[in-house]
Short mmCIF file of C-alpha atoms and ligand atoms in Angstrom, two decimals:
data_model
loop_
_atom_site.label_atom_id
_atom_site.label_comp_id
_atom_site.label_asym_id
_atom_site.label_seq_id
_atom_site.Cartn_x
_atom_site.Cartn_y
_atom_site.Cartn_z
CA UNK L 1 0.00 0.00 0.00
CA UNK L 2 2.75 2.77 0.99
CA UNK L 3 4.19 1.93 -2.66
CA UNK L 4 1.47 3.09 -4.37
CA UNK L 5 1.41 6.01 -2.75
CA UNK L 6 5.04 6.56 -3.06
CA UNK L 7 4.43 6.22 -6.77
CA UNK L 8 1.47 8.29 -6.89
CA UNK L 9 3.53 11.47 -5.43
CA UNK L 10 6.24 10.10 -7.10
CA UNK L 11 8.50 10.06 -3.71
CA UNK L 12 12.29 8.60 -3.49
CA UNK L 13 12.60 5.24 -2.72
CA UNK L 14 14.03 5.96 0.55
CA UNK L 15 10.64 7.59 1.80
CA UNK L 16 9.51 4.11 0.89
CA UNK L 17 11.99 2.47 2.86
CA UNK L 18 11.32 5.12 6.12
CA UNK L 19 7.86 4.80 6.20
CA UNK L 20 8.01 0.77 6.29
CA UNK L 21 10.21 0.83 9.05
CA UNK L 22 8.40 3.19 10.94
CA UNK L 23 5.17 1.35 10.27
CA UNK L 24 6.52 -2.35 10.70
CA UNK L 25 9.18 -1.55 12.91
CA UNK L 26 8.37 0.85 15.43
CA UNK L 27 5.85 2.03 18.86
CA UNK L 28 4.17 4.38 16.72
CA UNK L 29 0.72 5.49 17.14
CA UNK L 30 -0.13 7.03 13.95
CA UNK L 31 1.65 8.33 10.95
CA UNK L 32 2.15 11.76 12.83
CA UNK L 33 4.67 10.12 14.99
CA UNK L 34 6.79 9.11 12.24
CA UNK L 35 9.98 11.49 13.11
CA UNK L 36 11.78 11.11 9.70
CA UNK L 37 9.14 12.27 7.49
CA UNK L 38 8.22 16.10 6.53
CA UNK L 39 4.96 17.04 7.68
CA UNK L 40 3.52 17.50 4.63
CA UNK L 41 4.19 13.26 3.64
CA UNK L 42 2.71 12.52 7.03
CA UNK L 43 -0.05 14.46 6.52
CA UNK L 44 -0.62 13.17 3.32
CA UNK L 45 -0.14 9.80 4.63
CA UNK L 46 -2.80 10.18 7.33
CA UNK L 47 -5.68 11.76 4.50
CA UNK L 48 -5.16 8.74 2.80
CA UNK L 49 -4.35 6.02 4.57
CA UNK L 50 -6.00 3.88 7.46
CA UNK L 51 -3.45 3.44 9.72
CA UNK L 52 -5.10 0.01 11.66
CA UNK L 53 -8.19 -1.71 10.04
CA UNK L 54 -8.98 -2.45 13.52
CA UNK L 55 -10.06 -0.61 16.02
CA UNK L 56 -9.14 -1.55 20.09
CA UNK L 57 -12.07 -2.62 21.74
CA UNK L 58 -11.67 -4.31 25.27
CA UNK L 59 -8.42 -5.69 26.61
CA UNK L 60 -7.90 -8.76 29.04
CA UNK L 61 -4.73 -9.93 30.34
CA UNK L 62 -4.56 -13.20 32.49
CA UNK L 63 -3.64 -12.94 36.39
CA UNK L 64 0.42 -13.48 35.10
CA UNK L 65 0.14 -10.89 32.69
CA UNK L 66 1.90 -13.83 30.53
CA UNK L 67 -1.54 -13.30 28.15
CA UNK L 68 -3.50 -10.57 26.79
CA UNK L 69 -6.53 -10.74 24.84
CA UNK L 70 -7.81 -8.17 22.49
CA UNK L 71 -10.99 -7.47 21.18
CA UNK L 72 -10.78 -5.54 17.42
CA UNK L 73 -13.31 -4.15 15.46
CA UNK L 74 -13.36 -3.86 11.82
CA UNK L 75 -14.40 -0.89 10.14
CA UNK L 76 -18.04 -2.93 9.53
CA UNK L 77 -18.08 -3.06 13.42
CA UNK L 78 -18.04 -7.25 13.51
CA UNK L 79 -15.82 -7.97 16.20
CA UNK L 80 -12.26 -10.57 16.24
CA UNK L 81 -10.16 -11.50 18.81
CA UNK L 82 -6.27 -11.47 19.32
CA UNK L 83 -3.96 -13.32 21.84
CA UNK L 84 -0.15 -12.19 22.80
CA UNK L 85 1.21 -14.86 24.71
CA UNK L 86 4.42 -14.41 26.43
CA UNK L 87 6.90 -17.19 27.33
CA UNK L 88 9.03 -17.40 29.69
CA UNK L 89 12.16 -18.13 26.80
CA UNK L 90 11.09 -14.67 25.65
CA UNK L 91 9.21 -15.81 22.78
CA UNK L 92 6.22 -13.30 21.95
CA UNK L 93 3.31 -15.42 20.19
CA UNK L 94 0.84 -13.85 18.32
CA UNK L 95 -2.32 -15.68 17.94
CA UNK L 96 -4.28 -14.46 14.86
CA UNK L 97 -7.84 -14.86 13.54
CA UNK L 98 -8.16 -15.10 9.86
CA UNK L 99 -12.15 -14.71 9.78
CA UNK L 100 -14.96 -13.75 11.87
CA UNK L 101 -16.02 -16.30 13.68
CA UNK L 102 -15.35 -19.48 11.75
CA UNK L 103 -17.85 -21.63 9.55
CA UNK L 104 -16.58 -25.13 10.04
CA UNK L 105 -18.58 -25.94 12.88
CA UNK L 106 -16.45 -27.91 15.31
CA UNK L 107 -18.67 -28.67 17.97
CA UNK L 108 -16.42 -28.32 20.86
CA UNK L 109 -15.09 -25.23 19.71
CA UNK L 110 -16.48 -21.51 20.97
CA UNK L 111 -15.16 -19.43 17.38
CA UNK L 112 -17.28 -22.49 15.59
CA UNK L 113 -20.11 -21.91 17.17
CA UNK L 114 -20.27 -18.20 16.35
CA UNK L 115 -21.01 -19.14 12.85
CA UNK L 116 -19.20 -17.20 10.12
CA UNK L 117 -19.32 -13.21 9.56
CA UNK L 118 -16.89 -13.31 6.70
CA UNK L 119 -13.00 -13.25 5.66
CA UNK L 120 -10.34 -11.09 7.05
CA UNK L 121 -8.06 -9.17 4.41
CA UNK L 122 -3.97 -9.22 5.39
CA UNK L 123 -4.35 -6.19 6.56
CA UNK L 124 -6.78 -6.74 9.17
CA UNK L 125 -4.41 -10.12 9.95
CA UNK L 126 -1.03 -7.92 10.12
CA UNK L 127 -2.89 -4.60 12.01
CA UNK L 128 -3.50 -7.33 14.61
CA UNK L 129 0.27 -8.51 14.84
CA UNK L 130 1.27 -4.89 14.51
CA UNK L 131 -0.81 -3.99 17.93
CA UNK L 132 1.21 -6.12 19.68
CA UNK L 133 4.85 -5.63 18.04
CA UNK L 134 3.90 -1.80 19.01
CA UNK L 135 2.93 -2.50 22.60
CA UNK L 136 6.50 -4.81 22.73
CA UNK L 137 8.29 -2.43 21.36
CA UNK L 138 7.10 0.52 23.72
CA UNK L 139 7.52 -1.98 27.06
CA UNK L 140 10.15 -0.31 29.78
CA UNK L 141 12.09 -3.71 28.15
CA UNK L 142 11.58 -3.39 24.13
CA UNK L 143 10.92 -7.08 23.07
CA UNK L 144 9.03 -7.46 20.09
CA UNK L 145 7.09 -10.04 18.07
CA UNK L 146 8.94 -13.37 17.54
CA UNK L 147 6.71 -15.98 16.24
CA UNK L 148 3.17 -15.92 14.67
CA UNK L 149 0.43 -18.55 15.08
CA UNK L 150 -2.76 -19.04 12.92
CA UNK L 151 -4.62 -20.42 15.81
CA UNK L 152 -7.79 -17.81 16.22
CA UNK L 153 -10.89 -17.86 14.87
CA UNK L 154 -11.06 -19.08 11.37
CA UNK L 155 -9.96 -21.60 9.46
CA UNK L 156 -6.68 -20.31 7.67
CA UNK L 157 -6.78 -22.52 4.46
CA UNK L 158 -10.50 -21.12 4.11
CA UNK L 159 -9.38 -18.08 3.45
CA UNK L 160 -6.08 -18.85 1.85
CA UNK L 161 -5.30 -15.88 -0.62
CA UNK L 162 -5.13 -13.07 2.17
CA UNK L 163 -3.27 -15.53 4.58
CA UNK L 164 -0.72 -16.07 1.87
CA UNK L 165 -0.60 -12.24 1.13
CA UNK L 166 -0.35 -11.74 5.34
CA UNK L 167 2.57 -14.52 5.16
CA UNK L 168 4.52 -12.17 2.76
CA UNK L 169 4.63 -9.16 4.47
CA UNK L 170 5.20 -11.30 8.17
CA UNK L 171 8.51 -12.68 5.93
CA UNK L 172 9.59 -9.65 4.39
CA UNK L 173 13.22 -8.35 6.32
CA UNK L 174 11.68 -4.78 5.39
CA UNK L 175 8.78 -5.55 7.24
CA UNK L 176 7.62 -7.52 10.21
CA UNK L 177 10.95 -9.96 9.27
CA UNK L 178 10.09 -13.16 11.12
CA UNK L 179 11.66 -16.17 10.26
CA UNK L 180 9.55 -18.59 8.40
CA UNK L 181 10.19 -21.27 10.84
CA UNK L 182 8.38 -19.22 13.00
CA UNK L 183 4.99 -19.26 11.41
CA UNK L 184 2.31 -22.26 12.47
CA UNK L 185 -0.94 -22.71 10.23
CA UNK L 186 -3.29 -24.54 11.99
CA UNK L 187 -5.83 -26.42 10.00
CA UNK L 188 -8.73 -29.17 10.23
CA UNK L 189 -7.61 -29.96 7.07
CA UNK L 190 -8.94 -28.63 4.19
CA UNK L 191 -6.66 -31.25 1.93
CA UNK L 192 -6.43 -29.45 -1.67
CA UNK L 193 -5.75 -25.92 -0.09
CA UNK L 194 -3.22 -27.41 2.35
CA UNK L 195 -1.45 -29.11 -0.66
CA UNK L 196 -1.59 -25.66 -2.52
CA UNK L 197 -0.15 -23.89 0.10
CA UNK L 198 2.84 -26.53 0.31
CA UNK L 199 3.52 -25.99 -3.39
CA UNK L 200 3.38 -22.21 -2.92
CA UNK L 201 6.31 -23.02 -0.93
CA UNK L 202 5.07 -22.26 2.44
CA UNK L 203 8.26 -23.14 4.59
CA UNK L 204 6.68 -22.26 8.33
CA UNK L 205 4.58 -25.48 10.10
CA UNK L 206 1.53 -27.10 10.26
CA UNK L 207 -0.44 -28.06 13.27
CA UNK L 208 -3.34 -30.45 12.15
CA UNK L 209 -6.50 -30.23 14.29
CA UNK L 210 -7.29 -34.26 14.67
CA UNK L 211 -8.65 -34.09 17.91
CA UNK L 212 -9.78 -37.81 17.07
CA UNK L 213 -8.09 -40.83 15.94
CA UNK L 214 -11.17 -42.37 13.25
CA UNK L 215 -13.60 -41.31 10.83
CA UNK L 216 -16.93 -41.77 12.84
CA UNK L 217 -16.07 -39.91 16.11
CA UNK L 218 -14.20 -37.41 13.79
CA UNK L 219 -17.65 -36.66 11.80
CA UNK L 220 -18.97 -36.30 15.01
CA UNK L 221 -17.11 -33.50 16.20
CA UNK L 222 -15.75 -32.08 13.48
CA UNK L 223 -17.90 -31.74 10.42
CA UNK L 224 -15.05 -31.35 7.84
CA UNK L 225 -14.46 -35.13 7.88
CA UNK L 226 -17.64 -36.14 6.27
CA UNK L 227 -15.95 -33.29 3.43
CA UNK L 228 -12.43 -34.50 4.35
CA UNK L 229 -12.05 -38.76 5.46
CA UNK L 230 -9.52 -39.03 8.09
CA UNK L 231 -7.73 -41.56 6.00
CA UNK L 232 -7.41 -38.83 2.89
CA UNK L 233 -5.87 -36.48 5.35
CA UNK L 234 -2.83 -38.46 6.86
CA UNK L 235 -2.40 -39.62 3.49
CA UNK L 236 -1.91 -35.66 2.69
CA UNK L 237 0.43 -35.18 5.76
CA UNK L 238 2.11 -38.10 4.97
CA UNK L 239 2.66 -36.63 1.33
CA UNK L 240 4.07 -33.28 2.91
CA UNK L 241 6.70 -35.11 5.89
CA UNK L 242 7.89 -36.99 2.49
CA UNK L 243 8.12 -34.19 0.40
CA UNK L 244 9.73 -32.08 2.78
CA UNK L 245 11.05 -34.15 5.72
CA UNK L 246 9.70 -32.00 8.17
CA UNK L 247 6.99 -32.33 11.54
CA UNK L 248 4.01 -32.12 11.59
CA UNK L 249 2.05 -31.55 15.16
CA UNK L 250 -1.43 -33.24 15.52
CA UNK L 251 -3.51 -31.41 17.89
CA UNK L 252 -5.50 -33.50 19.78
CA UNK L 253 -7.93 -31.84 22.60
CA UNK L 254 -8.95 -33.72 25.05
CA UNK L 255 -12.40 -34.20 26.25
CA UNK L 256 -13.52 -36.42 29.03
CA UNK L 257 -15.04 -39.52 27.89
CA UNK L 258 -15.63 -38.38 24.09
CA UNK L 259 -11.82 -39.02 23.19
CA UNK L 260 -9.73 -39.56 25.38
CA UNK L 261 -9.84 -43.40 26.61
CA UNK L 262 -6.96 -45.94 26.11
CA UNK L 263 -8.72 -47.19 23.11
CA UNK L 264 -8.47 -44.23 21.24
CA UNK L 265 -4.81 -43.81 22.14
CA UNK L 266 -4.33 -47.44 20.34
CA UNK L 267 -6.34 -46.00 17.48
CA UNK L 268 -4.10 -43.17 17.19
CA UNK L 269 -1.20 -45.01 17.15
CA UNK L 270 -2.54 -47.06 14.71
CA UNK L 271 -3.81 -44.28 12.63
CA UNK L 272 -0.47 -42.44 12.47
CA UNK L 273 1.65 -45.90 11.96
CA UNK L 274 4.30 -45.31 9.86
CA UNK L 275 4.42 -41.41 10.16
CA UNK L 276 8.27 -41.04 11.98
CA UNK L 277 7.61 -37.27 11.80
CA UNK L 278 4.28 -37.27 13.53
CA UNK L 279 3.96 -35.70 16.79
CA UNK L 280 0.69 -35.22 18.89
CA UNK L 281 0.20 -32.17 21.07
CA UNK L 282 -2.60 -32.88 23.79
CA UNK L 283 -4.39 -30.04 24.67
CA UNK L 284 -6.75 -30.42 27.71
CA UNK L 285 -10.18 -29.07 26.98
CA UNK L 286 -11.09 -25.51 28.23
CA UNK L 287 -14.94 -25.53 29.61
CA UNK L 288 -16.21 -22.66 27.55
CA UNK L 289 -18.51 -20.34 29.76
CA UNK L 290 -20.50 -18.82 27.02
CA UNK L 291 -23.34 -20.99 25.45
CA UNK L 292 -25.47 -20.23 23.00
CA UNK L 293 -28.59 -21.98 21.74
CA UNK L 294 -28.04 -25.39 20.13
CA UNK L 295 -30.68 -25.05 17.85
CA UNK L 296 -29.20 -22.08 16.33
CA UNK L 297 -25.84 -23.82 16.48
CA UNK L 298 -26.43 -26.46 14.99
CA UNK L 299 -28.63 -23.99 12.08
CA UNK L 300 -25.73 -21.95 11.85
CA UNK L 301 -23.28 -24.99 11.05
CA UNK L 302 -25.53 -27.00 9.40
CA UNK L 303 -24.95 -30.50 10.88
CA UNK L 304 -27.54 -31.29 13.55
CA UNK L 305 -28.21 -34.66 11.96
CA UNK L 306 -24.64 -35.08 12.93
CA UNK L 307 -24.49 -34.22 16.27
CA UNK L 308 -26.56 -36.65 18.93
CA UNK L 309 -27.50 -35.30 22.65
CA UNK L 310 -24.52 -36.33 23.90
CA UNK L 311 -22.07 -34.52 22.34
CA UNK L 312 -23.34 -31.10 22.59
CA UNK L 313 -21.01 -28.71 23.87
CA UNK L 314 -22.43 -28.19 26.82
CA UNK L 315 -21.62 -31.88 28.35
CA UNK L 316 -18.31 -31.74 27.25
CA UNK L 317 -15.67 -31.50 30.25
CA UNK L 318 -11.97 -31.57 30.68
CA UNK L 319 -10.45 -35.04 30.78
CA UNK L 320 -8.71 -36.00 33.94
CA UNK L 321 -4.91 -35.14 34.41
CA UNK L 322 -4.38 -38.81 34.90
CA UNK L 323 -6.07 -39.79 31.60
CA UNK L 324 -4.20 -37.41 29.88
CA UNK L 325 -0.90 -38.84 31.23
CA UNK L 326 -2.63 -42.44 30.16
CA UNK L 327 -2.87 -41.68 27.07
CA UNK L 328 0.25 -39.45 26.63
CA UNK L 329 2.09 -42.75 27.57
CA UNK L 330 0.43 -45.12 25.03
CA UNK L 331 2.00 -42.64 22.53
CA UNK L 332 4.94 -42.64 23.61
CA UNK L 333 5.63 -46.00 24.34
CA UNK L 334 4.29 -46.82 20.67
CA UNK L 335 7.04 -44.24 19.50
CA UNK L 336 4.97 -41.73 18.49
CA UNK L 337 6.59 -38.11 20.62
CA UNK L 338 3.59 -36.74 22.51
CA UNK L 339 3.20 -33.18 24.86
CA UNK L 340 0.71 -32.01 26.57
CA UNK L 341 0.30 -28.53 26.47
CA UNK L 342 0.14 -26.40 29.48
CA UNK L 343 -2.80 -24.42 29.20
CA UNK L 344 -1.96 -20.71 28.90
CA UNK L 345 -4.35 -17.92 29.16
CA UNK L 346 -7.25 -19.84 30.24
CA UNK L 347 -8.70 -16.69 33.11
CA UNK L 348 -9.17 -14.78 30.25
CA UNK L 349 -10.48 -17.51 27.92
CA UNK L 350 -7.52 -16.85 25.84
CA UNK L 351 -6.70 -20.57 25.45
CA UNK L 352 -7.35 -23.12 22.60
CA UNK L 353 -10.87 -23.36 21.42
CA UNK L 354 -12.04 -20.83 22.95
CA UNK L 355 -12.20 -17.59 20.98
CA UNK L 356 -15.44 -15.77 21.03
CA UNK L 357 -16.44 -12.40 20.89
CA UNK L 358 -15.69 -11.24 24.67
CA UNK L 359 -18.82 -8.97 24.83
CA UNK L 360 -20.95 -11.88 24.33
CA UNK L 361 -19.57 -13.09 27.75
CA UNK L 362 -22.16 -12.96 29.84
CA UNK L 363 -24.31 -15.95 30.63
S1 SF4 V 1 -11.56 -25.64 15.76
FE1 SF4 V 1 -10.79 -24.26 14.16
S2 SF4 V 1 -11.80 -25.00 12.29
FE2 SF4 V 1 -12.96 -25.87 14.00
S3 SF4 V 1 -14.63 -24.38 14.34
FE3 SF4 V 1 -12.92 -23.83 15.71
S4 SF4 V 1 -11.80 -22.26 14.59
FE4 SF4 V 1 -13.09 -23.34 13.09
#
């Protein structure tokens, strides 16, 4: 965007190369504040373009201040969230959302049962990293943004285009600069878009939402397999650890009863046979305190038929610590690398699966 208008006023290509840093690079607040410009550029600048697509709504930060949540709203006042987590290694993750809300329906997740209030362009996904690189960069410390996680609310490969275009300007050195390595793209697997992206030459990971280990629980929970089988998508990961010898994490959460009993840690292992580069992250389920109506769930995501009494959200629970460690060891001892993750975030209902519009909060 800033080379267009370098063009249009038919600037030097160091103005170019100012305002990028300023705007990628530093705790600025609007283009006023950039302190190498003229005033008449930044002026110009400000007439005629947005600085942030997104506007601050609410922020929450969890008891440890290791994670903040942010709710943004877009100029057509729909609503997104953000996470910054911040590790103790002094890694700085930013969780993204890619959509509003998400339309694949997973039934224990809160962004799927939103429904779906359309895509978000890159520059809604980078404004959201660039909130947080700002507030890094303007701590009494100055850390900054070091890795990048499409793990909000929307499906990434759903909306593939302006993720790809977000990926570029994450990548670009003149830019945001992260190394690729650094980038996860979560999916439930959305095969021909994952193998497009791979061929793009997407060189960050992949972190496959399983979250169970055969095709009829899977359709259960997750609509996408009836779209999807299980069996055509580890034949797609197995495609990609070939192709390019590299990891892929299965994320697996775990819900009490529903997935998470000694048989389906055999199935797993049975299911990911063969896959040396497999590795399963278990992710203990986080209780989600909003719920809405099933009935307008289940309109919203189309798969009612699908989705017996049982297995509404609202029964689901957490599975026990010791059936997590149970079926972490079945993994392991089959040779398949298994962590669970430690739950980050969770006060603020910042954690996995449970992005929803924070306003909504109140039942
Ligand atoms: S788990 Fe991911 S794909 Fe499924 S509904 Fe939630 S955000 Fe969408």
């Amino acid at each position: 965007m800033f080379r267009k208008f370098i063009n249009k006023y038919n600037l030097p290509g160091f103005r170019l190369k100012q305002i990028e840093e300023a705007f990628y690079q530093k705790p600025i607040r609007s283009f006023e504040e950039i302190t190498t410009l003229p005033k008449d550029i930044k002026n110009k600048l400000s007439q005629e373009i947005t600085f942030s697509t997104l506007r601050e709504i609410k922020k929450l930060e969890s008891k440890n201040s290791k994670t903040i949540k942010l709710l943004f709203e877009r100029s057509d006042k729909k609503k997104i969230e953000t996470v910054l987590i911040r590790h103790k290694d002094k890694r700085n993750t930013v969780c993204v959302s890619c959509m509003v809300g998400c339309p694949v329906g997973c039934i224990f997740c809160a962004t799927g049962k939103m429904g779906f209030g359309g895509n978000l362009s890159a520059q809604e996904i980078i404004d959201q990293i660039l909130y947080f690189n700002r507030f890094l960069l303007s701590c009494k410390k100055p850390q900054k943004v070091t890795n990048v996680v499409f793990m909000g609310m929307g499906e990434p490969l759903l909306n593939l285009s302006e993720v790809q275009k977000s990926l570029d300007i994450i990548t670009d050195p003149a830019k945001l600069g992260l190394s690729k390595r650094r980038i996860i793209i979560s999916t439930c697997g959305y095969i021909p878009q994952f193998k497009k992206l791979v061929k793009d030459g997407f060189k960050g990971r992949f972190a496959i939402s399983l979250h169970a280990p055969n095709q009829k629980l899977r359709e259960k929970i997750m609509p996408i397999a009836r779209l999807f089988p299980i069996d055509k998508l580890i034949k797609a990961t197995t495609w990609y650890m070939d192709l390019r010898n590299k990891r892929i994490s299965y994320e697996y959460i775990m819900i009490h009863d529903v997935n998470d009993r000694g048989e389906h840690a055999q199935e797993l292992v049975a299911l990911l046979k063969g896959q040396r580069l497999a590795h399963i992250n278990l992710i203990p389920y986080n209780p989600i305190t909003i719920y809405h109506d099933i009935k307008t769930v289940n309109k919203q995501t189309n798969c009612s038929r699908f989705l017996p009494d049982k297995y509404s959200f609202r029964s689901f629970r957490r599975s026990s610590r010791n059936r997590i460690h149970s079926f972490a060891k079945i993994l392991t001892e089959a040779g398949i690398p298994a962590t669970i993750r430690v739950t980050m975030g969770e006060d603020v209902e910042a954690a996995c699966g449970q992005l929803t519009n924070i306003e909504n909060n109140t039942e």
